[in-house]
CSV table of C-alpha atoms in Angstrom, one decimal:
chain,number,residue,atom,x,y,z
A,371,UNK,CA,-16.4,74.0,-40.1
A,372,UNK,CA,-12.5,72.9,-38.9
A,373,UNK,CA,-12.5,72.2,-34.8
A,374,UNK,CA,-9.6,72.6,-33.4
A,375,UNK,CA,-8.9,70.8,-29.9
A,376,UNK,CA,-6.0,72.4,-27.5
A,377,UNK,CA,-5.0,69.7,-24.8
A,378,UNK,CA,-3.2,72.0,-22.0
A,379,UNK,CA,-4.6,74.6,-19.9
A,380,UNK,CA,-0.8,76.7,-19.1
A,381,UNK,CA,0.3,78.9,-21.1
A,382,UNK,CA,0.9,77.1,-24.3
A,383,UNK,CA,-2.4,75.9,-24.6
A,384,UNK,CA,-3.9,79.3,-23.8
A,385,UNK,CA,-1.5,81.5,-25.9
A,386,UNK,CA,-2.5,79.4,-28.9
A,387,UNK,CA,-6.7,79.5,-28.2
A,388,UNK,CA,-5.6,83.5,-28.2
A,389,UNK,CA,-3.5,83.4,-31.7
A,390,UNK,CA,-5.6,81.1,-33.4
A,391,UNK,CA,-8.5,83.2,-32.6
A,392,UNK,CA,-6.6,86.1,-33.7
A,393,UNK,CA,-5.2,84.6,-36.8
A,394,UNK,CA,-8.8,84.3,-37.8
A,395,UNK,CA,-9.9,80.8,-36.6
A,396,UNK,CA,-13.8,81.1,-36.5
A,397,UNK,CA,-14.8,76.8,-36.3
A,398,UNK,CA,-15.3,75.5,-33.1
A,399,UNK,CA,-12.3,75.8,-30.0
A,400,UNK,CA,-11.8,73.5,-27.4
A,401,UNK,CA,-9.6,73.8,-24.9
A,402,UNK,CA,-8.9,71.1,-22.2
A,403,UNK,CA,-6.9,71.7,-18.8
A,404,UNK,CA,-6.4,69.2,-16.0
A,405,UNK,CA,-7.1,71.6,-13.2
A,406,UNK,CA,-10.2,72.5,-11.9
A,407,UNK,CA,-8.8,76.4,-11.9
A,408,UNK,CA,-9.1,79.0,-14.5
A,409,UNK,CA,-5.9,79.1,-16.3
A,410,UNK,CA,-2.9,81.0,-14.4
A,411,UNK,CA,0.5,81.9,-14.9
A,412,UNK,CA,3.0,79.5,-13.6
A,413,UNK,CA,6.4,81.4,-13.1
A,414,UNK,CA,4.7,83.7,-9.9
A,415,UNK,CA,4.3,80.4,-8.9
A,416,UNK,CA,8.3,80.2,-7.3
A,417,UNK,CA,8.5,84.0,-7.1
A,418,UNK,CA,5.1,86.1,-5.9
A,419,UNK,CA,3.6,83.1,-4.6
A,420,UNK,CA,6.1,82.4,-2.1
A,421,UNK,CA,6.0,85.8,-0.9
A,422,UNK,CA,5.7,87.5,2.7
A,423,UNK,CA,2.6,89.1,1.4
A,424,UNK,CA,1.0,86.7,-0.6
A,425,UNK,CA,-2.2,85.9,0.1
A,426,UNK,CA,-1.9,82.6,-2.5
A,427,UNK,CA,-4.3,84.1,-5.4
A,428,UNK,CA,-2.7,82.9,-9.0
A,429,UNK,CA,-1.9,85.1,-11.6
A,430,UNK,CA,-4.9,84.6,-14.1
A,431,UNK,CA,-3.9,84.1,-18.2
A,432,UNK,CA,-7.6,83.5,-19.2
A,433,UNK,CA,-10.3,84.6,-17.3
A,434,UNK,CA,-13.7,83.8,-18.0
A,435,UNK,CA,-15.0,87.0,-19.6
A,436,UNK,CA,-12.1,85.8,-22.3
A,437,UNK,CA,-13.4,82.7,-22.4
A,438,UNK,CA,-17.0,83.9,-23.4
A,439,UNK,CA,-15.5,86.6,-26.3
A,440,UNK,CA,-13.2,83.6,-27.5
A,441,UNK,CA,-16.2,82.0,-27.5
A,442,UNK,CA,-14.4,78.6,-26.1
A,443,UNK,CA,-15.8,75.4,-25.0
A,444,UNK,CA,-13.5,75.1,-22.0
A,445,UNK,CA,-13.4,72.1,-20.2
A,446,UNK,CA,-12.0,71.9,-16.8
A,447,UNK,CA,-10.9,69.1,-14.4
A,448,UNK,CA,-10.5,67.4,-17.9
A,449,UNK,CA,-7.6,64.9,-18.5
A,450,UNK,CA,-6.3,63.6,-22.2
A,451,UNK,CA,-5.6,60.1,-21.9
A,452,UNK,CA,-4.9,58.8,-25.2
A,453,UNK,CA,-4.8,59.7,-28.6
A,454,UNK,CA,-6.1,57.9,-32.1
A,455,UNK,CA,-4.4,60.2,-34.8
A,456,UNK,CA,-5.4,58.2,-37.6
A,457,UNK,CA,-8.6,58.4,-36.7
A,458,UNK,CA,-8.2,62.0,-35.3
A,459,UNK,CA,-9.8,61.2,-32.0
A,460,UNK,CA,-8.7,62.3,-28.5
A,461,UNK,CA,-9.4,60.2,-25.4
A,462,UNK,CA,-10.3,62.2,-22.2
A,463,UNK,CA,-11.1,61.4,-18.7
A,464,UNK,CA,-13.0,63.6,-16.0
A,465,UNK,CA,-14.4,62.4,-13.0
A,466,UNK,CA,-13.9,58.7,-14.0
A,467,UNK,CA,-15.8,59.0,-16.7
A,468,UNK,CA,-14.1,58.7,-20.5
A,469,UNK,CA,-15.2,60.7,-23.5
A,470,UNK,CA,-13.6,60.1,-27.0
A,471,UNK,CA,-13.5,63.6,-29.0
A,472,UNK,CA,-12.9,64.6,-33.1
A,473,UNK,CA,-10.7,67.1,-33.7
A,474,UNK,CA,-9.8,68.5,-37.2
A,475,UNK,CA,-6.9,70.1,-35.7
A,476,UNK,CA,-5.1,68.7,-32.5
A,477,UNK,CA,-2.9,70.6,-30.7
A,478,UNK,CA,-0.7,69.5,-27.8
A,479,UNK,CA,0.4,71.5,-25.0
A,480,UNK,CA,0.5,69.5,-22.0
A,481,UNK,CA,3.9,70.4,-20.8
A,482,UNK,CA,6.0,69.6,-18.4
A,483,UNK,CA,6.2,67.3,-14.9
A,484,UNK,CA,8.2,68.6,-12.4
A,485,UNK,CA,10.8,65.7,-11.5
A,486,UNK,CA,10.4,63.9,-7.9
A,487,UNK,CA,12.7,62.2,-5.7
A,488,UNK,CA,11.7,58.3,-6.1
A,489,UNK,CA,10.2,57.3,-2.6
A,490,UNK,CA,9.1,60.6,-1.8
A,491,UNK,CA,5.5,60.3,-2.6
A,492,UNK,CA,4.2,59.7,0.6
A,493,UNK,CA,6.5,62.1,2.6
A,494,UNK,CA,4.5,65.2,4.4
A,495,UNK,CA,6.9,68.2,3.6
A,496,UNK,CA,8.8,67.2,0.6
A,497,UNK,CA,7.5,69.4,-2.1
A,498,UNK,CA,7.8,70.3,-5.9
A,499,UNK,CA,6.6,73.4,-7.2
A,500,UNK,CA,4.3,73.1,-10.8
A,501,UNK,CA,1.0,73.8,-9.5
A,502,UNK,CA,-0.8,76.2,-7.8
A,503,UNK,CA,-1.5,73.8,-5.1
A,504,UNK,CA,2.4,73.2,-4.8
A,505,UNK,CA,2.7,76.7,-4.1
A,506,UNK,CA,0.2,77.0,-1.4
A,507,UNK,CA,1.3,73.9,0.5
A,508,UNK,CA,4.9,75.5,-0.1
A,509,UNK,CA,4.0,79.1,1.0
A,510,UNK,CA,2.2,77.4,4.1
A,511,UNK,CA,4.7,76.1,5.6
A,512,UNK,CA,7.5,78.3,5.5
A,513,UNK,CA,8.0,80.7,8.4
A,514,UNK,CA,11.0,81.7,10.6
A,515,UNK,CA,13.6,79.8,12.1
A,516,UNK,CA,12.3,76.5,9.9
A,517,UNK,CA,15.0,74.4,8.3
A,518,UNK,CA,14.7,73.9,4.4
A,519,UNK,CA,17.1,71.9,2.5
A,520,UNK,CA,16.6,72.6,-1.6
A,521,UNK,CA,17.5,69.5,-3.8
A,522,UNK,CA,18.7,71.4,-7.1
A,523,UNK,CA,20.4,75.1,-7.2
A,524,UNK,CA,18.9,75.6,-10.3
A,525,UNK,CA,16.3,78.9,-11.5
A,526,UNK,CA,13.4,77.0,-8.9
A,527,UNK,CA,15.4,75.7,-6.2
A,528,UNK,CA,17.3,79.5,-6.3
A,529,UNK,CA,13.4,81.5,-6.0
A,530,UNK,CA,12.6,79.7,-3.5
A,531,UNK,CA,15.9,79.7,-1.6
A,532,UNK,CA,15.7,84.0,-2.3
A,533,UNK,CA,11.8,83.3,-0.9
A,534,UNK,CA,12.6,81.4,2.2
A,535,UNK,CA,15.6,84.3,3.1
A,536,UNK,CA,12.9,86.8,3.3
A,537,UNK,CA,10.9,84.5,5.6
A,538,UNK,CA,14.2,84.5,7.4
A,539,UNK,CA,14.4,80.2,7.0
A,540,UNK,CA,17.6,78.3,7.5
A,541,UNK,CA,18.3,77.0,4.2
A,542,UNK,CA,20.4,74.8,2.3
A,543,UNK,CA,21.1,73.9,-1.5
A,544,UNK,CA,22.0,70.5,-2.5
A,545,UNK,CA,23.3,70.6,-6.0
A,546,UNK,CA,24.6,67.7,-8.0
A,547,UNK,CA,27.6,69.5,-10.0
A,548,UNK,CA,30.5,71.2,-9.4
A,549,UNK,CA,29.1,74.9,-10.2
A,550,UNK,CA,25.0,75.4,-10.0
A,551,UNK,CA,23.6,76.3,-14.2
A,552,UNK,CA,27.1,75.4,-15.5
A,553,UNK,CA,25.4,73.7,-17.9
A,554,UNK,CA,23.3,76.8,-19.4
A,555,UNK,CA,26.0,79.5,-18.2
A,556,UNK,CA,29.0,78.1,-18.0
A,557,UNK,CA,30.9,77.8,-15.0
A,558,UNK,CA,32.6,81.2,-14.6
A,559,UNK,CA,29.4,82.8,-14.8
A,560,UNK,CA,27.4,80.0,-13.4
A,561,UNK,CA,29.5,80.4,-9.6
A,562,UNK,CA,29.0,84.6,-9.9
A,563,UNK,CA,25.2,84.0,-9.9
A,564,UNK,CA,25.3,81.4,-7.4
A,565,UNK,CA,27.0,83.8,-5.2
A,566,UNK,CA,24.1,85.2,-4.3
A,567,UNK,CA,23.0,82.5,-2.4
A,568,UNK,CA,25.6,82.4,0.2
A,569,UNK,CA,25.7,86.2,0.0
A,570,UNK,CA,22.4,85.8,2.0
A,571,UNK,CA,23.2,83.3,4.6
A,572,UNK,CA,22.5,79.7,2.6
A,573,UNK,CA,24.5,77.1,2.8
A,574,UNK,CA,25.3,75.7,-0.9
A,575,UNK,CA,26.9,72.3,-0.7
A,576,UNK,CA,27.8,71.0,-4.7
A,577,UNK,CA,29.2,67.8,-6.1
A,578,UNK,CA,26.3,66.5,-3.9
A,579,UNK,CA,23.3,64.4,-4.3
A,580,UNK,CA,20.4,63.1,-2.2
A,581,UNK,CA,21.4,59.3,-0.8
A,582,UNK,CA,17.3,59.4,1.1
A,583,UNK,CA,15.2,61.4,2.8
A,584,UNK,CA,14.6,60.7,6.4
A,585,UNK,CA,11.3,60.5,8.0
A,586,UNK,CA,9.4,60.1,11.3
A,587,UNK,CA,6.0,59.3,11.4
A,588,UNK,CA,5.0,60.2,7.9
A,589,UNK,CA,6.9,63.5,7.8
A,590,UNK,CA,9.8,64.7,6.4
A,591,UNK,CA,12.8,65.0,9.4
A,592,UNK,CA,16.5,65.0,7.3
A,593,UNK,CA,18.2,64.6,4.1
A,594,UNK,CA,20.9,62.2,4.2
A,595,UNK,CA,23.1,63.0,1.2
A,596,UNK,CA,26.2,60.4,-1.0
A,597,UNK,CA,29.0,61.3,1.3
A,598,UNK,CA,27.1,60.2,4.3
A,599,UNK,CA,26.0,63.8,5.1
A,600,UNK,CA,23.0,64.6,7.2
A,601,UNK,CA,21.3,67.5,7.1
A,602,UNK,CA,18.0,68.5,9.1
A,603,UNK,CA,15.0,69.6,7.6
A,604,UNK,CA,11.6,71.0,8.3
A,605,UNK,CA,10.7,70.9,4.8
A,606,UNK,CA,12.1,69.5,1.5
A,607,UNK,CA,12.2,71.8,-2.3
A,608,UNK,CA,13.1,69.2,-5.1
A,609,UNK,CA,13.9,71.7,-7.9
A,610,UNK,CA,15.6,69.0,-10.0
A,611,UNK,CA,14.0,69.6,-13.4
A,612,UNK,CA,11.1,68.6,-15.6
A,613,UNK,CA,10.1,65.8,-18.1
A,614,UNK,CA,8.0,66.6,-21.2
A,615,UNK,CA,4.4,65.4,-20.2
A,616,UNK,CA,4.2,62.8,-22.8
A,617,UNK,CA,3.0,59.4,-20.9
A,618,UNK,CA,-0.6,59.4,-22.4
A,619,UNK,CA,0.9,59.7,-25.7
A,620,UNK,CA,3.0,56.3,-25.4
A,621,UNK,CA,0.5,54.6,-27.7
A,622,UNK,CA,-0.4,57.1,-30.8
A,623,UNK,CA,2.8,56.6,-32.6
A,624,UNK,CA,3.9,60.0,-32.5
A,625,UNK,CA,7.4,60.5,-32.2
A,626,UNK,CA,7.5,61.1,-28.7
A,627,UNK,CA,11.7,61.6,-26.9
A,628,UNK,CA,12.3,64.0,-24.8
A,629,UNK,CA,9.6,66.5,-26.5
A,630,UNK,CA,7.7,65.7,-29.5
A,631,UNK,CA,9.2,66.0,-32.8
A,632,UNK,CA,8.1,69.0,-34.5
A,633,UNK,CA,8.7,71.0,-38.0
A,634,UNK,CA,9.3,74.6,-38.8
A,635,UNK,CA,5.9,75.4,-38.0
A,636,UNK,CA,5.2,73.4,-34.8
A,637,UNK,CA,3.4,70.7,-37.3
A,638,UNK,CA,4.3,66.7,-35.3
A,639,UNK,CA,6.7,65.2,-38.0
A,640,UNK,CA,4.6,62.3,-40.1
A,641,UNK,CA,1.3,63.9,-38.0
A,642,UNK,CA,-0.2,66.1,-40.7
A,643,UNK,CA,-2.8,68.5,-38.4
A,644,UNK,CA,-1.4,67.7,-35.3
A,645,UNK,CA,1.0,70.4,-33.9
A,646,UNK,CA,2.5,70.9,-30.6
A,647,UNK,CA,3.4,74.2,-28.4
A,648,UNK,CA,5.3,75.4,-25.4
A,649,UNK,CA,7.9,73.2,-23.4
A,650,UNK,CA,6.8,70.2,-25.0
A,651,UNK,CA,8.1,71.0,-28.5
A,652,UNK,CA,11.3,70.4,-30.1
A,653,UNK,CA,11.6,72.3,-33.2
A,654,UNK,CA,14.0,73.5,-35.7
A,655,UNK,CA,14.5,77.3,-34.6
A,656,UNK,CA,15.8,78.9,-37.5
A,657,UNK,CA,18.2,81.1,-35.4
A,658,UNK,CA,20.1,77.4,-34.1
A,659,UNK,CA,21.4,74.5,-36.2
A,660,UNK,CA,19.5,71.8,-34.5
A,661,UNK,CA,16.6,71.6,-33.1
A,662,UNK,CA,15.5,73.2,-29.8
A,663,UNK,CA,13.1,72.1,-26.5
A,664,UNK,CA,12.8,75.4,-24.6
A,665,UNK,CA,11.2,75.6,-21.5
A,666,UNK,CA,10.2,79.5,-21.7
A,667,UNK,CA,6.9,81.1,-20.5
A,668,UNK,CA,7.9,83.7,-23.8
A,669,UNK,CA,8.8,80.7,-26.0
A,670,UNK,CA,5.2,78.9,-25.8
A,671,UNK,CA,3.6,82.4,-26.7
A,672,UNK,CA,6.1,82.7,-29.7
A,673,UNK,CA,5.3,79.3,-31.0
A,674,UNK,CA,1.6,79.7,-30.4
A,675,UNK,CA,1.7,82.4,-32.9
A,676,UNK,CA,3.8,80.7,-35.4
A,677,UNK,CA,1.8,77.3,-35.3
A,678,UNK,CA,-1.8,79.4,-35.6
A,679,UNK,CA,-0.6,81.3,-38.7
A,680,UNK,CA,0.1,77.2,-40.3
A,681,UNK,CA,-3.3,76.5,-39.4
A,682,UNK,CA,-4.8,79.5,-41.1
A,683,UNK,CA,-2.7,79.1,-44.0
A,684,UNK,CA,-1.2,82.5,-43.1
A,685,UNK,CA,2.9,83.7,-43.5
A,686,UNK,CA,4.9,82.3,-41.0
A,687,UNK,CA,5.9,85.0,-38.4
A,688,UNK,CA,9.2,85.3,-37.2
A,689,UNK,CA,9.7,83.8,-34.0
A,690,UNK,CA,11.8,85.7,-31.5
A,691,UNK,CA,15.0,84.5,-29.4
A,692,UNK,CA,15.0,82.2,-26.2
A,693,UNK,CA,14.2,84.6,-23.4
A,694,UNK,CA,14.1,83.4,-19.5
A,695,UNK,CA,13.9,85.4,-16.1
A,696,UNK,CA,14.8,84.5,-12.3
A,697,UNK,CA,14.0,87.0,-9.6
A,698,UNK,CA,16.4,86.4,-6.8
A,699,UNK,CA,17.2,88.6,-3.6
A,700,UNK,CA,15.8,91.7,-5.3
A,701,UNK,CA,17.3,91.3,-8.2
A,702,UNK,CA,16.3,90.2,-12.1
A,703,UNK,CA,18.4,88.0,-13.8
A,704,UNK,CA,17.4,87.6,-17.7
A,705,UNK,CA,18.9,85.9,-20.2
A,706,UNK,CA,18.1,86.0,-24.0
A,707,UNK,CA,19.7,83.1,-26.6
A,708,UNK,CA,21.1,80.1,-26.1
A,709,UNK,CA,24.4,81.0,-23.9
A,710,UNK,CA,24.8,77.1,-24.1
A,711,UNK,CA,25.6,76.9,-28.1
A,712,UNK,CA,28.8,79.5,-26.9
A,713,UNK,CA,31.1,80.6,-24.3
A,714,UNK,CA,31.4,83.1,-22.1
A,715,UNK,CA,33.6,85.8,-24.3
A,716,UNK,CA,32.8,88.7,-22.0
A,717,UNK,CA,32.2,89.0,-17.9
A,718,UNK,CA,31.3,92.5,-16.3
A,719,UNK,CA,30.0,93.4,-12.8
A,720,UNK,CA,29.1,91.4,-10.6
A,721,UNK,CA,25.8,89.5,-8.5
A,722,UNK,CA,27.1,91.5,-5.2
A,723,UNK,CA,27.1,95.0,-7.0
A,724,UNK,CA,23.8,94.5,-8.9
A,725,UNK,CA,25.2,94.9,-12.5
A,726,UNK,CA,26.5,91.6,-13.7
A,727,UNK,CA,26.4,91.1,-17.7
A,728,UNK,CA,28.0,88.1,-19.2
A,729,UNK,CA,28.2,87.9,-23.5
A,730,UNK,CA,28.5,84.6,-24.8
A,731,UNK,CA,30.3,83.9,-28.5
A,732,UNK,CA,29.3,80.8,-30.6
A,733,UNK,CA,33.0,79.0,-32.1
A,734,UNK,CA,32.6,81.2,-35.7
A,735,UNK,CA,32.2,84.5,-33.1
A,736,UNK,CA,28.7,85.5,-33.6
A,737,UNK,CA,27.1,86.6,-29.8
A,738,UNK,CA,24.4,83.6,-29.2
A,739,UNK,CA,23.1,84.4,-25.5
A,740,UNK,CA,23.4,87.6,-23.0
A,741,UNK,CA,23.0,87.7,-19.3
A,742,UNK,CA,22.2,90.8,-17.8
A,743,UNK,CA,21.0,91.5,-14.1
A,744,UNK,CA,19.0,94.8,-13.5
A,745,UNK,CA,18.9,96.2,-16.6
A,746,UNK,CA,16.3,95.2,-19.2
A,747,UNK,CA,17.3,98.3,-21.8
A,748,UNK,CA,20.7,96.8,-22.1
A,749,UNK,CA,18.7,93.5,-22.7
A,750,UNK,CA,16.9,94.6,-25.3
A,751,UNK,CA,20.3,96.0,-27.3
A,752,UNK,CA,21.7,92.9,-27.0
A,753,UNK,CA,18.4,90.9,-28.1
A,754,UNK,CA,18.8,93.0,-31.6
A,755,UNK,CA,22.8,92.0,-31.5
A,756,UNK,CA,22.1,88.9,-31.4
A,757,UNK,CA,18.9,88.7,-34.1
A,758,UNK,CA,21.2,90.2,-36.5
A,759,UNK,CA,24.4,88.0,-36.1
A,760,UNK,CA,26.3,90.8,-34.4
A,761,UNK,CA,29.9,89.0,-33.9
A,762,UNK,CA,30.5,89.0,-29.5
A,763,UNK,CA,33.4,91.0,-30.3
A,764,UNK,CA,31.2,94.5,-31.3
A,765,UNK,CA,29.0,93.6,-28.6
A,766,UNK,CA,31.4,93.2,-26.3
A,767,UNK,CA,32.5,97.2,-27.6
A,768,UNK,CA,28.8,98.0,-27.3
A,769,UNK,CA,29.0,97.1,-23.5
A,770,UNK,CA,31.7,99.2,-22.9
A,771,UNK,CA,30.1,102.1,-24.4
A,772,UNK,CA,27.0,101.4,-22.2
A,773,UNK,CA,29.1,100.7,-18.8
């Protein structure tokens, strides 16, 4: 009977202990998670969580009545440290004590690290949000009148900046280029949403990075920034990114840069039975020309699907487009696509009225990406533009109708 290992308790791991179950899977199912929680959902993590009237409870994405019907042998508080493919044996850790596991079919979900400032590690009130423990030490200390200075004006550095207005905190945003998420948006549309912020009373300094961070007696006190700016602080965000959560792989052999190599069907390239899920995976999409790392709670469900139905020896589904969601200052702002494989074609509303949308055309005019605050129907319109290679220019007429 196959047994199938899933290293990763987020949501990769536990969409793919859900579709391989559904697919059919009936061998043994083993799913390992670092934390000594029940797996939870990590995006409330820099929205609810930070909340005026959270009370700190996590989202749950597996609780244990699942558990028992999946009938899964999940271990907790249970780290992967190394891997043996040719022998198809997984090394784990817990406690201090090591285990070496068999798998017939490995697959990896560990994830993402959120990115630190070097030297920080021992600083009280410098924090990073990826865990539910981040959250809580985050939530705890926020309160009125405190001074928090966020390294990054990115999707996390912006919740919590939306988070710590409604605590009514002094706040802010350090971000390294010249518009924040011109890289995703573009930079017309990247300084609309970014308006927000100062809309609310944040200070957004850009073309600015993080020189040290000042300390007395163990705990955070200032930021001193490049041009010799010093800013005080109560607390310290670092939203400055993630790296793929790959370091215990760094002796298996697998083809491990920035993500893990993958095929059409989330297979590891040269790792027959091996396969790897959510924002670990770089894959060929078949709506892009190259191949894709996308760091999407939706994404990691898609692919779970499409990797179980390998597994099973079932059709391939189709997987759906990119989609990603920020809730700022009362609003939602999604995007579906890849806005960066285009440009901004087509801008309407605005972050201050509530009704931005922004269409973005790839160079032979097909729309690749949407943006759309406060209106998910719209969203969904433009999700089917875009599946069927609708050209930005119809789409753009299709707005216009709508508006």
């Amino acid at each position: 009977m196959t047994r199938i290992v899933v290293v990763g308790g987020s949501t990769g791991g536990v969409r793919s202990v859900q579709a391989l179950r559904r697919a059919g899977h009936d061998g043994d199912l083993v799913l390992v998670s670092d934390e000594q929680h029940l797996p939870y959902d990590r995006p409330p993590l820099s929205k609810d969580l930070l909340g005026l009237d959270s009370v700190g409870d996590p989202v749950p994405l597996l609780g244990q009545d699942e558990v028992d019907a999946l009938q899964v042998d999940l271990r907790l508080g249970t780290r992967a440290v190394g891997l043996d493919p040719a022998a198809r044996s997984l090394i784990l850790e817990r406690a201090g004590e090591v285990e070496q596991i068999s798998y017939d079919v490995l697959v990896i979900a560990t994830g993402v690290d959120a990115r630190r400032l070097a030297g920080t590690a021992d600083i009280a009130g410098v924090h990073v949000i990826r865990r539910l423990e981040d959250a809580r030490a985050l939530r705890s200390s926020m309160g009125p009148g405190r001074r928090a200075v966020v390294v990054g004006a990115g999707f996390i550095g912006a919740e919590f900046a939306s988070a710590a207005a409604d605590h009514e905190m002094a706040v802010t945003l350090v971000e390294a280029q010249s518009v924040p998420l011109a890289h995703i948006l573009g930079p017309e549309v990247g300084a609309e949403v970014a308006s927000v912020h100062v809309a609310h009373g944040a200070d957004l300094l850009t073309d600015r990075t993080v020189a040290s961070i000042e300390s007395v007696d163990g705990r955070v006190n200032g930021v001193r920034l490049d041009d010799g700016t010093d800013l005080p602080a109560d607390i310290v965000v670092v939203g400055i990114g993630a790296s793929p959560a790959t370091s215990w792989l760094e002796h298996s052999g697998l083809p491990v840069d920035h993500g893990i190599d993958c095929d059409e069907d989330l297979q590891v390239l040269g790792f027959p039975g091996v396969y790897a899920v959510g924002d670990i995976a770089r894959w060929p999409h078949p709506a892009y020309d190259a191949p894709i790392r996308v760091e999407h709670w939706t994404s990691a469900g898609d692919q779970a699907q499409v990797m179980a139905a390998h597994v099973v020896g079932r059709p391939r589904p189709k997987p759906v487009l990119p989609y990603v969601w920020s809730d700022q200052y009362g609003h939602r702002i999604q995007i579906v696509g890849r806005p960066s494989e285009g440009e901004a074609s087509t801008l309407h509303g605005s972050m201050a009225t509530g009704d931005l949308v922004a269409l973005y055309a790839a160079p032979d005019g097909r729309l690749v990406g949407a943006l759309v605050v406060d209106d998910p129907r719209l969203l969904m319109r433009l999700r089917k533009a875009i599946s069927a290679g609708t050209p930005a220019s119809e789409a753009a007429q299709l707005l216009a109708a709508t508006v």
